[in-house]
Amino acid sequence: NHQIRLQHKRMAQVEKQVSYVKDIEVLALNPVVRNHASLVPTSVTNKAKHHWKRNIDTLGGANTTPGCNSGCNKPANFDDIKHTTLTERGALFEADRCLKCADAPCQKSCPTQLDVKAFISSISTKNYYGAAKMILSDNPNGLTCGMVCPVSELCVGGCNLAGTEEGPINIGGLQQFACEVFKEMGVSQIRDPNLPSKEDLPESFAAKIALVGCGPASISCATFLSRLGYHNITIYEKESFYGGLSATEIPQYRLPWQVVNFEMKLLQDLGCVDVQYGKKLGTDFTVDSLIKDEKFEAVFVGIGLPSPNIDPVFKGLTTENRFYTSKDFLPHVSKFSKEPLCCGGGGCGSKAADTKEVETKPSSPVKLPKLHGKVIVLGAGDTAFDCATSAFRCGAERVIVALRRGIPEIRAVPEEADLFREEKGEFLPYVQVKAPILKDGKIVALELNKMEKENGVYVVDPDSYIRLKCDFVISAFGSKVDDEMAQATGFKFGKSGAALIDKDSMSSTEKPFLFAGGDIVGNGTTVEATNDGKTAAWFMHKYLQELHGLYVSPKPQLPNFYTAIDNVDISIEMAGLTFINPFGLASATPTTSADMIRRAFEQGWGFAVTKTFGLDKDLMTNVSPRIVRGTTSGHKFGPNQGSFLNIEIISEKTVAYWCKAIQELKRDFPKQHVIASIMAAAIQADWEELCAAVVAAGAVAIECNLSCPHGTGDKSMGLACGQDADTVEQITRWVRAATPAHIPVFIKVTPNVTDTRSIARAAKRGGATGVTAVNTISGLMGVDALAQPWPAVGNAKGSTYGGMSGNATRPVALKAISAIAKDMGPDFPIMGTGGADNADTVLQMIVCGASIVQICSAIQNQDYSIIYDLITGLKALLYMRARTDLQKQGWVGQSPPSGSIGRQIASALMNGVKLQDVVGRPSKGAGGKRYTGLPKFGEYAASRQMLRQREIEEATKAREEEQKPNAAAEVTLREGAGIMNKDPETKEQKQEEIKIESVHEVKGKVLSRLSQWMQLKPNEQVVALVDEELCINCGKCYMTCNDSGYQAIDFDAKTHFPTIKSNCTGCTLCVSVCPIPDCIVMVPRDMVNNPYVPDRGVTPADGNIRNAAAGYKYF
C-alpha cells in the first residue's frame, strides 16, 4: 500500500507538470520514430490486409466483390465506369502535369484539331469556361467526345509524356470535366457578336439546307452552319428524339443522356434549326425529293449504318430464339438506361417538355433485355465490347467475347476492352462460328471452328471445332446501309460499303449539293463524325455562296463558340489611359526585344513595359547562367514552376533601339500601350536625358525602375536608389519635371524594404502619378551539398543574390498593393506585379487596389498565348460574380458545388437559413446517411456496393411500376427536344437580372476587410467539420493537429475516419494539409452553446481567465 501511495504521489506530481503528455488514447495512432525493426507474423498480415484493400474489384478469390468471382453481375447498374472521369481535384492535378508542348502532337492527332494544350492550360488555372470555349469552338460534341473518344488511338497516343514514367495525360477526362462544369453553369450559346446579324447577311444565308439524321455528324454540321449565319436549316430524324447512335447505342454508363441533351440545347440556342421527328429516309422522303420537291439547295446525310451484318448461319433467328444483333440489343439497353428515352422519348409516365407540339402514337416503355447464364458476344470491335459490358447489366452471369483473331489483335480500343476485363469478362480467341445449336427454339450452344494463323492470314481449320454451351448470343459483326436506303441517299457506294465522296470536302463525287459524314462514309467514331460535319459545313457554305455568286476565302474560317460571357467588358481606365484589358508584359524577359512585344500585341495583350534600359554609357553585359527555376515547389520539373530566380541585368540594347521600337509599336498598335521602363543612377542629367528621349519617341507612360535587386546596384542604380525614400522622392521630382504633365510617371517599388508604403509616399511627394508594386525579392535560391550556389557563374562557380519572381512572391505583392492602396486611397494608380499567373490571381491584385497587372513568370512557364486564358478567365470570373443563383447553389468562382457538407452549409446560409439551424445539424455530405460509417476499402467497400445495388433494384422496381400500361396515357412529343428533360440542369439567369461589375468597380473591393489584428473578432469562431463521403482516410489532419496543433481530432483505428473533438480551436491547419478539397471545411462555431474558451495552461495569477484576455475587445 505504501508503494502504491508513493506511485500515485509521483503520478500526481508528474500530471502537474505542464509538459506532461496527455490524451494518450488520442495519440495512439500518431506516427513516431521507430527505434527497432518491426515484426509481425505473415499470417497476421495476410488477415489484416483484406481489411484495408481498396482494389477489391481487381482481385480474385476472397478479395473480390461478392457475386463477382466469374463475371461482374450488375443488373440495371448504369453508374459511370470510365477510368477517365475526373473530380475537380483530379482535373487540376492532371492538368498541372501537362507540358503544353510546342507544335503539340496531341492536337495533330485529334480529328477536330482541338487546341489540347490550350484547354488543359485553362483547366490548370481553374478557368473552366475558357477550357470549354476552346473545346466547343472546334468540337460541338466536345462533352460526348470527352467521354467516348478512343483517345489512346488519337490525342493520348501522341502525348509526349508517354515517354516518361508517369505516362500520358488523361486528355479525354480533362475534356469531359471542363465541358461538364460549363454544362452546369447553364449558359446559352450565341453567335459571334463580331459577325453580321441575320438581318445584315446576304440573302444567300437564307438558303434552305437539309440534314438527314440528328446524330453527332449532323449536330456538328448544323452548329457550324448556324454560327456562320445560315438560319433555314431542317434536320430530319427517324426517331422521336435526337442524338443518333449517341442516344440509341451507347449506354448510360458510358454516355449519359444529359450529355446528348446538353449538346443539342447548345445547337438550339442559336435558333436556326428545325428538327422534324419520325421522318425516315427511304420511307418518308429521299434526297432527290428534298431537292426537287422541298427545294432544298444543299443536303447533308449523317444517318450512320442502320442495318446489322449477320452471319448466314443465324439467318431467320430473332430475339425469341435468344439471338440478338447489336442493333437489337444496344438500343434497348441504351434507351432503358437513358430514362427520358424509355417511353419513346417521353420519359417514364411523363410528357416531353419543349415548344411546338407534334402528335405521335403512344409509345410502350422500353424493357431492359432479360439475360441470364452464359452469353457469347461475337466480334472484336468497340460495339462488341459495349454489348459485352451491357450484358452483365442485363443479368448475365458470364460473358464471353469470341473473336477470330488473337487477343493482342483486338480491334477495339483499350478503353473498351480493359473495362470488360475488369468486369471479369472472358475471351475466346481464334474461333469462327460454325453453327448455332437450338433446343425448343432456343439457342443452347454454339459450334465454333478453330482458326489458325498462316503467313499472317487467318484460316479455318475444318478438322478442329468446339461446342460451347450458352444461353444467349449477341452478334456484333458491324453494320451497313441496306440497298433501299442506299438508293434514297443519292450516293454511290464502294466495295467497303461506304458512300463515295471527296474526302477533303465530304461532298459527293457526282452531286455538288450533296454531302455526308460519319459511319456512312467509313468514319466510325463520334469524333470523326463530328469533324465530318464540321468539314462539310465549311464546304457547303463555300458551295452555297459561290452558287449565289459570292466569293469565299479558300482558307476555312469557321466561327468560334461564344456566350454572353464573351461580351463582358474588361477594359479599364488608369491615369488617363484606356486599356483594352488589364494584362501587360512586365519589364523583364518577355519584353527583351521589340519584335517580341509585337508578337504579344498580335495575340491580344493590353500593354507592355519595355525591358528596362539606361543610357549607353551604362550598358552592361549579362553573365550566364542567370535565370534558374525555383526550389520553392520542391522537385518539380517542367512548366508551372512556383518561382524563378534571375541575376539578369537591364537591357543590353541601346536607347536608340528602344526609342525606335516605341515609335513603331505605337504606330502599328494604337489601342495597346507601350510604357518605357528606364533606369539611371541618382544623377539628374541622366534622368532628364532618358525622359527626353522616350517622350520624343511617343511613350504613353514612364516607369522608373528604382528596385532591381542585383547588378545595377553596383553602379549605384536600381535598388541602390529605391531603398531610400529621400532618393526616391528626389529622382521622382527630376523625372516629373522633365516629362509633360499628360504623361503618367510610375515608380517601381522594391519589396526589399521594411514598409513599401514609405517608398510609395515618397514617390507621390515627388509628383509620381502612381507606382508599380512590386519588383523581385532579393534572395539566394539554393546551394548544393558541395557548397556550390546556383546559378554558378564561371570556373570559380561564383554567384550573387538575385531577384526571385513567380507565385512565391505573390503574398508579398498582394500585401504591398493593398497596403499602398489603403494608405494612398483607392484612386491612386497602381500597376500590380509579382506572381500573377492566371485570371484569378490577377483579380486578386485588382481587388487589392491594382488597376492593371504586369506578368512575367507565367509567360516564362508557358508563352504569350496565355493571354487567351487570362481574358476568358477574367470575363468568366466577373460574370460568375454576378450569377447569384449559382452562388446560392454553392459555386465558388468557376468551381462547381462539390456536394460536401461545407458547401451545403455555405449555400444554406446564402439562401437565408439561420446560423443556428445550420450549425450542428447532422449531415453526411454527398453520400447521405445510407453510407454513414462506411469507408471505401475492405469489407466496408463491399457493403457500400451491396447498398448501391439495393438502391438500383429499388429504383428499377419503381420504374417498372411507372411503366405499367395506362390506357388513358398518351405521349406527346414536342419538336426541338422530343424528350422529358428530367435532369436538374441549371437554367441561365435572365440577362436583365445580371449586373456584371466592371474591372474598375471591383478594384479595391477587399480593402475594407483588411485591418489590424486587434480589430478582428475573437467572439466569432469557426470549427472544423469532416465530410466522411469525401474522406480518403489518410489521417493527415490527425497528424498535423497532434504535432502542430491542439490534439482536437480522434482517429478511428478500424475505419480511419477522423472526428473533430469539442476542443477544436478553429486554427484551420487540418484544412491546409487535407489532400481532398472540401473534405474538411470550417463552419461557424455555436458560440452560445459551445463557446470558445482558450486553454491558458496555467490559470492567470488573478484567477480570472477572462481578465487575462487583454485586448480581446469582443470577448
Short mmCIF file of C-alpha atoms in Angstrom, two decimals, residues 1 10 30 95 294 322 347 393 494 516 549 650 723 733 749 810 813 852 891 893 939 1024 1041 1072 1082 1105:
data_model
loop_
_atom_site.label_atom_id
_atom_site.label_comp_id
_atom_site.label_asym_id
_atom_site.label_seq_id
_atom_site.Cartn_x
_atom_site.Cartn_y
_atom_site.Cartn_z
CA ASN A 1 0.00 0.00 0.00
CA ARG A 10 4.70 10.62 -8.15
CA ASN A 30 0.19 9.16 -34.31
CA ALA A 95 -3.79 19.47 -65.95
CA GLU A 294 -38.88 20.69 -100.97
CA ARG A 322 -32.22 -15.79 -77.79
CA GLY A 347 -39.80 9.65 -70.13
CA ARG A 393 -26.15 -5.24 -66.62
CA GLY A 494 -17.95 1.36 -102.84
CA ALA A 516 -22.19 13.19 -95.96
CA GLY A 549 -22.15 34.48 -106.97
CA ILE A 650 18.77 45.55 -67.61
CA GLN A 723 15.54 51.66 -50.74
CA ARG A 733 10.90 65.16 -58.93
CA VAL A 749 8.69 49.85 -55.78
CA ARG A 810 2.55 36.85 -54.65
CA ALA A 813 2.94 41.66 -53.79
CA ILE A 852 -3.64 46.83 -64.33
CA TRP A 891 -20.41 27.75 -56.69
CA GLY A 893 -15.89 31.38 -58.79
CA GLU A 939 -15.42 -5.20 -46.25
CA ALA A 1024 -13.58 22.04 -38.48
CA CYS A 1041 -3.32 18.53 -35.36
CA SER A 1072 -4.47 23.26 -45.16
CA MET A 1082 -14.51 25.41 -41.36
CA ILE A 1105 -9.27 33.78 -17.19
#
